[in-house]
Backbone as CSV, one residue per row, in Angstrom:
resi,resn,N_x,N_y,N_z,CA_x,CA_y,CA_z,C_x,C_y,C_z
1,UNK,2.631,-103.546,-132.626,2.031,-104.042,-131.402,2.212,-105.560,-131.362
2,UNK,2.601,-106.064,-130.192,2.838,-107.503,-130.072,1.521,-108.266,-130.076
3,UNK,1.609,-109.557,-130.387,0.404,-110.382,-130.457,-0.237,-110.532,-129.074
4,UNK,0.553,-110.514,-127.993,-0.006,-110.606,-126.635,-0.836,-109.372,-126.326
5,UNK,-0.362,-108.201,-126.752,-1.104,-106.969,-126.509,-2.397,-106.955,-127.326
6,UNK,-2.345,-107.469,-128.552,-3.538,-107.532,-129.389,-4.587,-108.447,-128.761
7,UNK,-4.123,-109.583,-128.254,-5.039,-110.540,-127.612,-5.644,-109.912,-126.357
8,UNK,-4.812,-109.261,-125.539,-5.294,-108.618,-124.321,-6.312,-107.532,-124.652
9,UNK,-6.051,-106.781,-125.728,-6.960,-105.730,-126.149,-8.299,-106.319,-126.605
10,UNK,-8.254,-107.415,-127.358,-9.474,-108.075,-127.812,-10.270,-108.632,-126.632
11,UNK,-9.567,-109.215,-125.666,-10.232,-109.756,-124.476,-10.887,-108.615,-123.692
12,UNK,-10.156,-107.529,-123.516,-10.700,-106.366,-122.808,-11.922,-105.803,-123.500
13,UNK,-11.871,-105.683,-124.818,-13.003,-105.185,-125.586,-14.188,-106.149,-125.480
14,UNK,-13.908,-107.446,-125.542,-14.958,-108.457,-125.395,-15.634,-108.366,-124.029
15,UNK,-14.841,-108.202,-122.973,-15.404,-108.068,-121.627,-16.249,-106.804,-121.497
16,UNK,-15.780,-105.723,-122.077,-16.534,-104.479,-122.050,-17.887,-104.652,-122.752
17,UNK,-17.889,-105.309,-123.887,-19.138,-105.552,-124.621,-20.086,-106.420,-123.790
18,UNK,-19.543,-107.469,-123.164,-20.369,-108.338,-122.317,-20.962,-107.535,-121.162
19,UNK,-20.157,-106.696,-120.504,-20.663,-105.879,-119.398,-21.764,-104.926,-119.849
20,UNK,-21.627,-104.379,-121.033,-22.670,-103.485,-121.558,-23.932,-104.267,-121.877
21,UNK,-23.802,-105.402,-122.521,-24.965,-106.204,-122.919,-25.733,-106.705,-121.690
22,UNK,-25.037,-107.138,-120.658,-25.745,-107.693,-119.492,-26.526,-106.631,-118.729
23,UNK,-26.266,-105.362,-118.978,-27.043,-104.310,-118.321,-28.509,-104.340,-118.760
24,UNK,-28.776,-104.978,-119.896,-30.139,-105.032,-120.425,-30.890,-106.294,-120.003
25,UNK,-30.224,-107.192,-119.285,-30.860,-108.422,-118.814,-31.305,-108.188,-117.373
26,UNK,-32.611,-108.084,-117.181,-33.173,-107.776,-115.863,-34.090,-108.898,-115.395
27,UNK,-34.221,-109.005,-114.078,-35.135,-109.965,-113.480,-36.236,-109.203,-112.753
28,UNK,-37.354,-109.865,-112.515,-38.464,-109.238,-111.799,-38.023,-108.855,-110.394
29,UNK,-38.544,-107.746,-109.950,-38.265,-107.249,-108.604,-39.550,-107.252,-107.786
30,UNK,-39.387,-107.087,-106.494,-40.546,-106.911,-105.635,-41.256,-105.631,-106.028
31,UNK,-42.568,-105.671,-106.017,-43.350,-104.529,-106.477,-43.354,-103.379,-105.481
32,UNK,-43.232,-103.705,-104.201,-43.268,-102.661,-103.192,-44.656,-102.110,-102.944
33,UNK,-45.688,-102.835,-103.404,-47.052,-102.363,-103.200,-47.434,-102.463,-101.727
34,UNK,-48.509,-101.822,-101.380,-48.980,-101.816,-99.995,-49.228,-103.234,-99.499
35,UNK,-49.298,-103.354,-98.199,-49.460,-104.654,-97.556,-50.646,-105.425,-98.140
36,UNK,-50.421,-106.698,-98.389,-51.454,-107.571,-98.929,-52.272,-108.173,-97.783
37,UNK,-53.412,-108.797,-98.088,-54.227,-109.409,-97.032,-53.486,-110.500,-96.250
38,UNK,-52.466,-111.117,-96.857,-51.711,-112.162,-96.165,-50.522,-111.626,-95.373
39,UNK,-50.352,-110.318,-95.364,-49.251,-109.688,-94.638,-49.389,-109.941,-93.143
40,UNK,-48.286,-110.116,-92.486,-48.296,-110.399,-91.051,-48.986,-109.293,-90.267
41,UNK,-48.953,-108.068,-90.764,-49.613,-106.952,-90.086,-51.130,-107.094,-90.055
42,UNK,-51.689,-107.865,-90.989,-53.130,-108.104,-91.023,-53.513,-109.386,-90.291
43,UNK,-52.531,-110.096,-89.830,-52.762,-111.406,-89.240,-52.630,-111.406,-87.724
44,UNK,-51.650,-110.702,-87.238,-51.391,-110.674,-85.804,-51.040,-109.253,-85.394
45,UNK,-51.148,-108.990,-84.131,-50.809,-107.652,-83.638,-49.309,-107.421,-83.803
46,UNK,-48.985,-106.402,-84.555,-47.593,-106.008,-84.729,-47.488,-104.583,-84.192
47,UNK,-46.994,-104.448,-82.965,-46.875,-103.107,-82.387,-45.998,-102.208,-83.268
48,UNK,-46.206,-100.921,-83.163,-45.501,-99.978,-84.038,-43.985,-100.081,-83.912
49,UNK,-43.473,-100.332,-82.694,-42.015,-100.452,-82.551,-41.491,-101.708,-83.254
50,UNK,-42.249,-102.793,-83.202,-41.863,-104.023,-83.898,-41.953,-103.812,-85.404
51,UNK,-43.030,-103.172,-85.851,-43.200,-102.907,-87.279,-42.042,-102.071,-87.823
52,UNK,-41.626,-101.073,-87.084,-40.505,-100.228,-87.511,-39.228,-101.046,-87.633
53,UNK,-38.973,-101.904,-86.663,-37.772,-102.752,-86.704,-37.841,-103.702,-87.897
54,UNK,-38.979,-104.345,-88.092,-39.128,-105.270,-89.216,-38.920,-104.542,-90.543
55,UNK,-39.516,-103.375,-90.690,-39.378,-102.621,-91.940,-37.942,-102.190,-92.185
56,UNK,-37.236,-101.811,-91.129,-35.858,-101.322,-91.258,-34.856,-102.454,-91.436
57,UNK,-35.055,-103.546,-90.733,-34.027,-104.592,-90.674,-34.371,-105.887,-91.395
58,UNK,-35.624,-106.080,-91.776,-36.025,-107.381,-92.307,-36.713,-107.331,-93.672
59,UNK,-37.526,-106.322,-93.899,-38.421,-106.333,-95.059,-37.718,-106.343,-96.411
60,UNK,-36.543,-105.755,-96.527,-35.889,-105.741,-97.842,-35.682,-107.147,-98.385
61,UNK,-35.407,-108.099,-97.506,-35.158,-109.479,-97.951,-36.285,-110.445,-97.608
62,UNK,-37.148,-110.071,-96.700,-38.163,-111.001,-96.212,-39.588,-110.469,-96.375
63,UNK,-39.839,-109.745,-97.461,-41.197,-109.291,-97.772,-41.255,-108.944,-99.251
64,UNK,-42.426,-108.544,-99.680,-42.593,-108.094,-101.064,-42.381,-106.585,-101.177
65,UNK,-41.739,-105.995,-100.197,-41.559,-104.540,-100.127,-40.079,-104.171,-100.061
66,UNK,-39.319,-104.568,-101.056,-37.896,-104.280,-101.082,-37.646,-102.862,-101.581
67,UNK,-36.791,-102.148,-100.863,-36.316,-100.847,-101.327,-34.942,-101.111,-101.931
68,UNK,-34.856,-101.005,-103.242,-33.619,-101.338,-103.947,-32.663,-100.158,-103.966
69,UNK,-31.395,-100.399,-103.633,-30.403,-99.322,-103.713,-30.056,-99.024,-105.178
70,UNK,-29.450,-97.892,-105.427,-29.123,-97.484,-106.799,-28.256,-98.516,-107.512
71,UNK,-27.345,-99.133,-106.782,-26.406,-100.066,-107.416,-27.068,-101.379,-107.832
72,UNK,-28.319,-101.569,-107.462,-29.018,-102.774,-107.913,-29.318,-102.699,-109.413
73,UNK,-29.146,-101.520,-110.000,-29.343,-101.359,-111.445,-28.107,-101.750,-112.239
74,UNK,-27.014,-102.050,-111.568,-25.775,-102.453,-112.231,-25.655,-103.966,-112.184
75,UNK,-25.553,-104.561,-113.364,-25.416,-106.018,-113.432,-23.929,-106.374,-113.436
76,UNK,-23.532,-107.408,-112.793,-24.284,-108.513,-112.207,-24.691,-108.305,-110.746
77,UNK,-24.420,-107.128,-110.170,-24.806,-106.870,-108.778,-26.315,-107.014,-108.606
78,UNK,-27.077,-106.484,-109.545,-28.533,-106.588,-109.473,-29.024,-108.026,-109.466
79,UNK,-28.355,-108.868,-110.238,-28.735,-110.286,-110.255,-28.488,-110.913,-108.897
80,UNK,-27.343,-110.604,-108.308,-26.993,-111.151,-106.995,-28.015,-110.700,-105.958
81,UNK,-28.374,-109.407,-105.977,-29.356,-108.898,-105.022,-30.723,-109.550,-105.226
82,UNK,-31.136,-109.697,-106.469,-32.420,-110.343,-106.759,-32.430,-111.774,-106.233
83,UNK,-31.358,-112.495,-106.471,-31.255,-113.861,-105.970,-31.293,-113.884,-104.442
84,UNK,-30.590,-112.965,-103.822,-30.546,-112.890,-102.362,-31.944,-112.612,-101.790
85,UNK,-32.655,-111.667,-102.385,-34.009,-111.338,-101.936,-34.933,-112.536,-102.140
86,UNK,-34.836,-113.188,-103.294,-35.695,-114.357,-103.554,-35.425,-115.483,-102.570
87,UNK,-34.164,-115.709,-102.226,-33.840,-116.723,-101.215,-34.421,-116.336,-99.862
88,UNK,-34.281,-115.074,-99.491,-34.830,-114.601,-98.217,-36.333,-114.778,-98.148
89,UNK,-37.025,-114.470,-99.246,-38.478,-114.612,-99.281,-38.912,-116.069,-99.260
90,UNK,-38.114,-116.961,-99.857,-38.450,-118.392,-99.786,-38.363,-118.875,-98.337
91,UNK,-37.415,-118.354,-97.608,-37.229,-118.757,-96.210,-38.333,-118.176,-95.322
92,UNK,-38.619,-116.896,-95.503,-39.645,-116.217,-94.705,-40.097,-114.993,-95.471
93,UNK,-41.395,-114.903,-95.712,-41.950,-113.742,-96.406,-43.070,-113.176,-95.542
94,UNK,-42.785,-112.049,-94.881,-43.780,-111.424,-94.017,-45.030,-111.018,-94.792
95,UNK,-44.899,-110.780,-96.086,-46.048,-110.395,-96.904,-47.002,-111.558,-97.162
96,UNK,-46.542,-112.777,-96.928,-47.371,-113.969,-97.171,-47.546,-114.806,-95.906
97,UNK,-47.196,-114.252,-94.763,-47.173,-115.014,-93.516,-48.514,-115.678,-93.206
98,UNK,-49.598,-114.964,-93.407,-50.927,-115.510,-93.098,-51.250,-116.735,-93.951
99,UNK,-50.687,-116.821,-95.142,-50.981,-117.950,-96.032,-50.190,-119.208,-95.656
100,UNK,-49.228,-119.098,-94.763,-48.451,-120.271,-94.335,-49.333,-121.212,-93.515
101,UNK,-49.037,-122.510,-93.606,-49.669,-123.482,-92.702,-49.299,-123.094,-91.265
102,UNK,-50.134,-123.467,-90.318,-49.901,-123.111,-88.913,-48.547,-123.610,-88.432
103,UNK,-48.175,-124.832,-88.786,-46.882,-125.366,-88.355,-45.739,-124.496,-88.851
104,UNK,-45.839,-124.036,-90.099,-44.776,-123.186,-90.644,-44.762,-121.830,-89.934
105,UNK,-45.928,-121.285,-89.623,-45.982,-120.022,-88.880,-45.275,-120.168,-87.535
106,UNK,-45.583,-121.260,-86.848,-44.969,-121.509,-85.542,-43.451,-121.657,-85.694
107,UNK,-43.025,-122.445,-86.683,-41.595,-122.634,-86.934,-40.902,-121.302,-87.230
108,UNK,-41.540,-120.468,-88.036,-40.928,-119.196,-88.432,-40.843,-118.227,-87.258
109,UNK,-41.860,-118.206,-86.418,-41.800,-117.341,-85.234,-40.662,-117.763,-84.312
110,UNK,-40.502,-119.067,-84.140,-39.397,-119.560,-83.316,-38.055,-119.229,-83.973
111,UNK,-37.987,-119.373,-85.293,-36.751,-119.078,-86.023,-36.394,-117.596,-85.935
112,UNK,-37.397,-116.717,-85.983,-37.138,-115.279,-85.853,-36.464,-115.003,-84.517
113,UNK,-37.052,-115.523,-83.444,-36.472,-115.299,-82.110,-35.068,-115.876,-82.020
114,UNK,-34.871,-117.080,-82.541,-33.555,-117.726,-82.479,-32.508,-116.971,-83.297
115,UNK,-32.860,-116.587,-84.518,-31.909,-115.884,-85.391,-31.487,-114.550,-84.794
116,UNK,-32.446,-113.822,-84.249,-32.129,-112.524,-83.646,-31.265,-112.724,-82.403
117,UNK,-31.616,-113.705,-81.594,-30.848,-113.976,-80.379,-29.395,-114.337,-80.701
118,UNK,-29.193,-115.108,-81.759,-27.859,-115.580,-82.140,-27.145,-114.639,-83.115
119,UNK,-27.704,-113.442,-83.337,-27.138,-112.460,-84.272,-27.016,-113.007,-85.693
120,UNK,-27.908,-113.920,-86.058,-27.898,-114.473,-87.403,-28.568,-113.566,-88.422
121,UNK,-29.410,-112.676,-87.930,-30.118,-111.730,-88.792,-30.093,-110.363,-88.132
122,UNK,-30.045,-109.327,-88.929,-29.781,-109.296,-90.354,-28.373,-109.796,-90.673
123,UNK,-28.199,-110.259,-91.897,-26.905,-110.777,-92.331,-25.843,-109.680,-92.314
124,UNK,-24.617,-110.081,-92.024,-23.511,-109.125,-92.039,-23.384,-108.448,-93.397
125,UNK,-23.572,-109.205,-94.476,-23.444,-108.633,-95.824,-24.481,-107.533,-96.061
126,UNK,-25.639,-107.628,-95.437,-26.664,-106.587,-95.545,-26.260,-105.371,-94.717
127,UNK,-25.673,-105.633,-93.558,-25.298,-104.546,-92.654,-24.136,-103.715,-93.170
128,UNK,-23.331,-104.263,-94.080,-22.217,-103.488,-94.637,-22.728,-102.192,-95.255
129,UNK,-23.847,-102.274,-95.928,-24.404,-101.106,-96.617,-25.532,-100.463,-95.808
130,UNK,-26.251,-101.263,-95.043,-27.418,-100.785,-94.296,-27.112,-100.807,-92.796
131,UNK,-26.224,-99.951,-92.381,-25.828,-99.907,-90.972,-26.973,-99.631,-90.025
132,UNK,-27.983,-98.903,-90.490,-29.132,-98.594,-89.639,-29.992,-99.825,-89.354
133,UNK,-29.748,-100.922,-90.068,-30.528,-102.147,-89.862,-29.976,-102.999,-88.717
134,UNK,-28.787,-102.660,-88.228,-28.189,-103.431,-87.127,-29.057,-103.269,-85.883
135,UNK,-29.369,-104.388,-85.274,-30.239,-104.384,-84.098,-29.424,-104.171,-82.827
136,UNK,-29.866,-103.218,-82.014,-29.239,-103.063,-80.699,-29.911,-104.038,-79.733
137,UNK,-29.414,-104.114,-78.527,-29.936,-105.090,-77.561,-31.418,-104.888,-77.266
138,UNK,-31.855,-103.641,-77.164,-33.269,-103.367,-76.877,-34.150,-103.822,-78.048
139,UNK,-33.701,-103.577,-79.269,-34.472,-104.004,-80.445,-34.526,-105.529,-80.533
140,UNK,-33.401,-106.169,-80.237,-33.390,-107.642,-80.241,-34.400,-108.177,-79.237
141,UNK,-34.393,-107.607,-78.060,-35.315,-108.055,-77.017,-36.765,-107.834,-77.447
142,UNK,-37.025,-106.686,-78.066,-38.377,-106.374,-78.543,-38.848,-107.406,-79.567
143,UNK,-38.002,-107.707,-80.539,-38.366,-108.682,-81.582,-38.525,-110.077,-80.980
144,UNK,-37.595,-110.474,-80.131,-37.680,-111.810,-79.522,-38.936,-111.945,-78.676
145,UNK,-39.258,-110.929,-77.880,-40.470,-110.982,-77.054,-41.722,-111.070,-77.921
146,UNK,-41.764,-110.280,-78.981,-42.911,-110.305,-79.888,-43.054,-111.680,-80.553
147,UNK,-41.953,-112.204,-81.094,-41.992,-113.502,-81.767,-42.373,-114.607,-80.780
148,UNK,-41.784,-114.583,-79.595,-42.098,-115.605,-78.590,-43.545,-115.515,-78.126
149,UNK,-44.055,-114.306,-77.972,-45.452,-114.131,-77.569,-46.389,-114.733,-78.624
150,UNK,-46.134,-114.441,-79.889,-46.966,-114.984,-80.964,-46.788,-116.496,-81.087
151,UNK,-45.579,-116.980,-80.892,-45.321,-118.417,-80.882,-46.170,-119.074,-79.792
152,UNK,-46.107,-118.517,-78.579,-46.863,-119.085,-77.452,-48.369,-119.069,-77.720
153,UNK,-48.853,-117.980,-78.319,-50.292,-117.883,-78.622,-50.722,-118.972,-79.596
154,UNK,-49.957,-119.156,-80.662,-50.288,-120.202,-81.634,-50.113,-121.598,-81.030
155,UNK,-49.092,-121.766,-80.215,-48.826,-123.068,-79.604,-49.978,-123.502,-78.695
156,UNK,-50.605,-122.546,-78.018,-51.741,-122.867,-77.156,-52.953,-123.315,-77.985
157,UNK,-53.134,-122.673,-79.116,-54.285,-122.990,-79.963,-54.047,-124.268,-80.772
158,UNK,-52.805,-124.468,-81.216,-52.460,-125.598,-82.093,-51.298,-126.413,-81.510
159,UNK,-51.476,-127.051,-80.375,-50.360,-127.772,-79.751,-49.802,-128.912,-80.603
160,UNK,-50.611,-129.483,-81.487,-50.130,-130.570,-82.337,-49.183,-130.088,-83.436
161,UNK,-49.114,-128.778,-83.634,-48.240,-128.220,-84.673,-46.873,-127.823,-84.157
162,UNK,-46.643,-128.026,-82.879,-45.331,-127.670,-82.307,-44.223,-128.565,-82.848
163,UNK,-43.021,-128.022,-82.979,-41.895,-128.861,-83.408,-41.694,-129.985,-82.408
164,UNK,-41.375,-131.148,-82.922,-41.137,-132.323,-82.056,-39.753,-132.210,-81.423
165,UNK,-39.692,-132.569,-80.144,-38.421,-132.560,-79.412,-37.553,-133.691,-79.934
166,UNK,-36.268,-133.398,-80.142,-35.327,-134.426,-80.562,-34.688,-135.059,-79.326
167,UNK,-34.450,-136.369,-79.418,-33.841,-137.079,-78.287,-32.350,-136.869,-78.261
């Protein structure tokens, strides 16, 4: 056997060992427990049609209620998914919405309407596997109307917390 083949074989064996070992390195996942007191459902009226859309299209990345697919148990895919979920929750976590400062709540409601309107959410990478999460025009309108209604309600109560207009 040539020395190049021996080296390639050693590299292949080394990679296989690394892939096996990394299967045992896990990160914390969302618990998936029932809604907490800070959940948006306990804070504002979330009609059943809006709740269904949020659960189907948003909660996996933007709440503490992630439903993990089977392939999330394969590393490094699981690490990537965990990082993606953690980033989504840092941006907006429906499970902690009530604990946000009023200004952040107002900002997030406006961002929800804007992202849905501009097809920014759900992400294309999420839709590749979760086709049922794609929002149709009626669902987009439902979410935008709900977010705008809640934005307007908070804006009336807390006008000083509104985003400042840029010149």
